[in-house]
């Protein structure tokens, strides 16, 4: 049976109620479901995983289950560095992390309209990189991995639309510095180090300004092979 994290606040509340209950009264009942247990995630990722209000914590609702599962494993096993997430998932088993990933992946929730309005020259450069890449530097187009509508590819490649610019910039920085890693060969690190900071900002700014298509679910497959070896995708597809 997968590890079930304790519902400490609810249990303490239940004990408090028990102290004032009439003799012989039935103990209060509490829901024990995956939806109830992952409510702790909403403190950072927003209600139902819709994204935090500060632009730092990403949306996790509707992301491919393989991608979410891989990231939970990466936090637990040290490939991604964020102490809060590491401590949260450290005691959890593979089976429980997969249950969490499947829960959030199944949520189909509307996206808010983008609020960004980037400068035209910055937006134009970002759009070129997203759709055509930069062959001279060995940078593939984002759409060649994340799908033509940038909604991701099941089971392991995430969509990039609907994410805040600051979050996207932060992840590029984490790949460049090694604070975020994936299974080798680490394709996203290769992409991040080949882009300069101006181009990273252009890509992040353009992506954050795009509306999310409806439906926003990941597609089942890419029309062609990946442009470069990517261990994180291989691992995610195999799980």
Tab-separated table of C-alpha atoms in Angstrom:
chain	number	residue	atom	x	y	z
A	1	UNK	CA	0.000	0.000	0.000
A	2	UNK	CA	1.443	3.428	-0.928
A	3	UNK	CA	2.537	5.764	1.821
A	4	UNK	CA	-0.257	8.070	2.990
A	5	UNK	CA	0.995	11.363	4.430
A	6	UNK	CA	-0.817	12.238	7.660
A	7	UNK	CA	-3.526	14.864	7.578
A	8	UNK	CA	-2.033	16.530	10.644
A	9	UNK	CA	-4.115	19.715	10.720
A	10	UNK	CA	-7.335	17.776	10.289
A	11	UNK	CA	-6.360	15.213	12.892
A	12	UNK	CA	-5.540	17.915	15.411
A	13	UNK	CA	-8.873	19.538	14.709
A	14	UNK	CA	-10.595	16.201	15.152
A	15	UNK	CA	-8.903	15.677	18.512
A	16	UNK	CA	-9.968	19.140	19.600
A	17	UNK	CA	-13.557	18.387	18.685
A	18	UNK	CA	-13.365	15.086	20.501
A	19	UNK	CA	-12.572	16.855	23.742
A	20	UNK	CA	-15.912	18.625	23.628
A	21	UNK	CA	-18.061	15.862	22.115
A	22	UNK	CA	-20.859	14.368	24.120
A	23	UNK	CA	-20.128	10.955	25.622
A	24	UNK	CA	-20.840	8.216	23.129
A	25	UNK	CA	-20.934	10.598	20.146
A	26	UNK	CA	-19.540	9.234	16.884
A	27	UNK	CA	-16.124	10.506	15.862
A	28	UNK	CA	-16.232	13.010	12.989
A	29	UNK	CA	-15.491	11.564	9.571
A	30	UNK	CA	-12.882	12.948	7.235
A	31	UNK	CA	-12.497	12.294	3.546
A	32	UNK	CA	-9.438	10.194	2.689
A	33	UNK	CA	-8.941	10.734	-1.034
A	34	UNK	CA	-6.045	11.795	-3.203
A	35	UNK	CA	-7.842	15.107	-3.863
A	36	UNK	CA	-7.973	15.780	-0.115
A	37	UNK	CA	-4.395	14.691	0.542
A	38	UNK	CA	-2.835	16.874	-2.164
A	39	UNK	CA	-4.592	20.007	-0.933
A	40	UNK	CA	-1.259	20.841	0.716
A	41	UNK	CA	0.060	21.507	-2.801
A	42	UNK	CA	-2.424	24.355	-3.251
A	43	UNK	CA	-0.504	26.502	-0.754
A	44	UNK	CA	2.098	27.118	-3.481
A	45	UNK	CA	0.584	25.867	-6.748
A	46	UNK	CA	-2.847	27.408	-6.262
A	47	UNK	CA	-6.261	25.789	-5.934
A	48	UNK	CA	-6.314	22.493	-7.847
A	49	UNK	CA	-2.813	23.214	-9.111
A	50	UNK	CA	-3.864	26.200	-11.246
A	51	UNK	CA	-0.563	28.082	-10.457
A	52	UNK	CA	0.548	30.352	-7.655
A	53	UNK	CA	-0.363	34.048	-7.755
A	54	UNK	CA	3.243	35.255	-7.535
A	55	UNK	CA	4.501	33.998	-10.895
A	56	UNK	CA	7.017	31.638	-9.300
A	57	UNK	CA	5.047	28.446	-8.695
A	58	UNK	CA	3.887	26.857	-11.952
A	59	UNK	CA	0.579	25.349	-12.957
A	60	UNK	CA	0.577	21.577	-12.564
A	61	UNK	CA	-3.063	20.855	-13.414
A	62	UNK	CA	-3.381	19.100	-16.758
A	63	UNK	CA	0.333	18.504	-17.308
A	64	UNK	CA	1.292	15.076	-18.699
A	65	UNK	CA	1.378	12.492	-15.917
A	66	UNK	CA	4.788	11.188	-16.964
A	67	UNK	CA	6.259	14.679	-16.798
A	68	UNK	CA	4.791	15.407	-13.357
A	69	UNK	CA	5.945	12.044	-12.066
A	70	UNK	CA	9.457	12.586	-13.386
A	71	UNK	CA	9.670	16.007	-11.718
A	72	UNK	CA	8.493	14.634	-8.368
A	73	UNK	CA	11.177	11.960	-8.641
A	74	UNK	CA	13.743	14.586	-9.623
A	75	UNK	CA	12.956	16.679	-6.533
A	76	UNK	CA	13.041	13.639	-4.275
A	77	UNK	CA	16.230	12.213	-5.772
A	78	UNK	CA	18.209	15.470	-6.006
A	79	UNK	CA	18.113	16.275	-9.726
A	80	UNK	CA	16.087	19.423	-9.015
A	81	UNK	CA	17.026	21.770	-6.196
A	82	UNK	CA	14.249	23.371	-4.161
A	83	UNK	CA	14.343	22.451	-0.452
A	84	UNK	CA	10.614	22.920	0.159
A	85	UNK	CA	9.699	20.413	-2.558
A	86	UNK	CA	12.513	18.059	-1.588
A	87	UNK	CA	11.387	17.872	2.043
A	88	UNK	CA	7.763	17.453	1.006
A	89	UNK	CA	8.336	14.454	-1.264
A	90	UNK	CA	11.373	12.880	0.458
A	91	UNK	CA	9.362	10.240	2.390
A	92	UNK	CA	7.004	9.371	-0.467
A	93	UNK	CA	7.195	6.152	-2.478
A	94	UNK	CA	7.266	5.899	-6.259
A	95	UNK	CA	3.692	4.576	-6.188
A	96	UNK	CA	2.411	7.521	-4.186
A	97	UNK	CA	4.197	10.076	-6.376
A	98	UNK	CA	2.639	8.435	-9.437
A	99	UNK	CA	-0.792	8.668	-7.802
A	100	UNK	CA	-0.239	12.394	-7.242
A	101	UNK	CA	0.935	12.877	-10.830
A	102	UNK	CA	-2.071	11.049	-12.260
A	103	UNK	CA	-4.443	13.120	-10.130
A	104	UNK	CA	-3.144	16.500	-11.281
A	105	UNK	CA	-2.759	15.347	-14.882
A	106	UNK	CA	-6.441	14.426	-15.068
A	107	UNK	CA	-7.627	17.914	-14.046
A	108	UNK	CA	-9.073	19.857	-16.980
A	109	UNK	CA	-9.382	23.451	-15.814
A	110	UNK	CA	-9.586	26.683	-17.832
A	111	UNK	CA	-6.527	28.892	-18.145
A	112	UNK	CA	-6.658	32.627	-17.431
A	113	UNK	CA	-6.075	35.015	-20.303
A	114	UNK	CA	-2.454	36.224	-20.586
A	115	UNK	CA	-1.813	39.693	-19.243
A	116	UNK	CA	1.601	40.357	-20.793
A	117	UNK	CA	2.009	42.725	-23.754
A	118	UNK	CA	5.689	42.465	-24.767
A	119	UNK	CA	7.564	44.959	-26.949
A	120	UNK	CA	7.186	44.019	-30.643
A	121	UNK	CA	10.895	43.424	-31.290
A	122	UNK	CA	11.236	41.164	-28.246
A	123	UNK	CA	8.084	39.253	-29.144
A	124	UNK	CA	9.255	38.801	-32.743
A	125	UNK	CA	12.585	37.317	-31.651
A	126	UNK	CA	10.860	34.993	-29.200
A	127	UNK	CA	8.409	33.789	-31.830
A	128	UNK	CA	11.245	32.990	-34.253
A	129	UNK	CA	13.076	30.931	-31.639
A	130	UNK	CA	9.921	29.066	-30.596
A	131	UNK	CA	8.917	28.153	-34.160
A	132	UNK	CA	12.256	27.973	-35.989
A	133	UNK	CA	14.989	27.749	-33.351
A	134	UNK	CA	18.516	28.928	-34.102
A	135	UNK	CA	20.219	26.328	-36.334
A	136	UNK	CA	23.527	28.213	-36.301
A	137	UNK	CA	23.826	27.548	-32.553
A	138	UNK	CA	22.271	24.105	-32.622
A	139	UNK	CA	19.070	25.291	-30.909
A	140	UNK	CA	15.985	23.405	-32.093
A	141	UNK	CA	12.584	25.043	-32.330
A	142	UNK	CA	10.550	24.687	-29.139
A	143	UNK	CA	7.641	23.304	-31.171
A	144	UNK	CA	9.774	20.391	-32.367
A	145	UNK	CA	9.681	18.950	-28.826
A	146	UNK	CA	6.736	20.581	-27.035
A	147	UNK	CA	4.233	20.230	-29.879
A	148	UNK	CA	3.042	22.554	-32.617
A	149	UNK	CA	0.562	24.225	-30.228
A	150	UNK	CA	3.028	24.120	-27.322
A	151	UNK	CA	0.594	22.131	-25.152
A	152	UNK	CA	3.042	19.255	-24.583
A	153	UNK	CA	3.325	15.659	-25.719
A	154	UNK	CA	2.192	12.718	-23.607
A	155	UNK	CA	3.483	11.066	-21.581
A	156	UNK	CA	6.552	13.112	-20.616
A	157	UNK	CA	6.884	16.491	-22.400
A	158	UNK	CA	5.134	19.471	-20.764
A	159	UNK	CA	3.284	22.313	-22.412
A	160	UNK	CA	4.917	25.723	-22.124
A	161	UNK	CA	1.921	27.994	-22.562
A	162	UNK	CA	0.145	29.341	-19.507
A	163	UNK	CA	3.375	29.589	-17.508
A	164	UNK	CA	4.598	32.915	-16.055
A	165	UNK	CA	7.598	34.604	-17.675
A	166	UNK	CA	9.524	34.743	-14.399
A	167	UNK	CA	9.031	31.002	-13.872
A	168	UNK	CA	10.218	30.187	-17.396
A	169	UNK	CA	13.271	32.448	-17.007
A	170	UNK	CA	14.013	30.823	-13.660
A	171	UNK	CA	13.955	27.327	-15.134
A	172	UNK	CA	16.302	28.280	-17.958
A	173	UNK	CA	18.642	29.701	-15.324
A	174	UNK	CA	18.410	26.537	-13.248
A	175	UNK	CA	19.378	24.396	-16.239
A	176	UNK	CA	22.278	26.684	-17.098
A	177	UNK	CA	23.678	26.523	-13.546
A	178	UNK	CA	22.988	22.816	-12.984
A	179	UNK	CA	20.395	23.357	-10.252
A	180	UNK	CA	17.878	21.604	-12.456
A	181	UNK	CA	18.940	18.391	-14.148
A	182	UNK	CA	17.317	15.482	-15.914
A	183	UNK	CA	18.440	12.013	-16.910
A	184	UNK	CA	21.290	12.045	-19.389
A	185	UNK	CA	21.468	13.125	-22.118
A	186	UNK	CA	20.008	16.299	-20.623
A	187	UNK	CA	18.562	17.994	-23.697
A	188	UNK	CA	17.138	21.033	-21.938
A	189	UNK	CA	20.489	21.872	-20.382
A	190	UNK	CA	22.020	21.715	-23.858
A	191	UNK	CA	19.397	24.105	-25.182
A	192	UNK	CA	19.721	26.478	-22.213
A	193	UNK	CA	23.498	26.852	-22.452
A	194	UNK	CA	23.355	27.466	-26.213
A	195	UNK	CA	20.963	30.392	-25.807
A	196	UNK	CA	22.192	33.738	-24.536
A	197	UNK	CA	20.295	35.581	-21.816
A	198	UNK	CA	18.604	37.972	-24.247
A	199	UNK	CA	17.178	35.100	-26.257
A	200	UNK	CA	16.040	33.264	-23.123
A	201	UNK	CA	14.151	36.390	-22.099
A	202	UNK	CA	12.649	36.689	-25.586
A	203	UNK	CA	11.404	33.086	-25.547
A	204	UNK	CA	9.982	33.340	-22.027
A	205	UNK	CA	8.324	36.678	-22.748
A	206	UNK	CA	6.681	35.479	-25.964
A	207	UNK	CA	5.454	32.230	-24.419
A	208	UNK	CA	3.937	33.993	-21.408
A	209	UNK	CA	2.013	36.367	-23.692
A	210	UNK	CA	0.273	33.621	-25.688
A	211	UNK	CA	-3.294	32.439	-25.040
A	212	UNK	CA	-3.659	28.754	-24.259
A	213	UNK	CA	-5.631	26.862	-26.922
A	214	UNK	CA	-8.755	24.918	-26.044
A	215	UNK	CA	-8.451	22.042	-25.420
A	216	UNK	CA	-5.053	22.426	-23.786
A	217	UNK	CA	-4.261	18.740	-23.255
A	218	UNK	CA	-0.971	17.286	-24.468
A	219	UNK	CA	-1.028	15.599	-27.854
A	220	UNK	CA	-0.360	11.889	-28.158
A	221	UNK	CA	2.746	12.067	-30.339
A	222	UNK	CA	5.002	14.389	-32.309
A	223	UNK	CA	4.812	14.305	-36.118
A	224	UNK	CA	8.500	13.425	-36.292
A	225	UNK	CA	11.470	12.326	-34.151
A	226	UNK	CA	12.930	14.540	-31.451
A	227	UNK	CA	15.635	16.861	-32.797
A	228	UNK	CA	18.144	15.725	-30.170
A	229	UNK	CA	18.528	12.876	-27.639
A	230	UNK	CA	16.596	13.583	-24.442
A	231	UNK	CA	16.991	11.265	-21.458
A	232	UNK	CA	14.211	12.893	-19.444
A	233	UNK	CA	11.686	12.090	-22.168
A	234	UNK	CA	12.906	8.516	-22.477
A	235	UNK	CA	12.664	7.982	-18.729
A	236	UNK	CA	9.234	9.581	-18.552
A	237	UNK	CA	7.893	7.468	-21.398
A	238	UNK	CA	9.219	4.293	-19.822
A	239	UNK	CA	7.523	4.843	-16.447
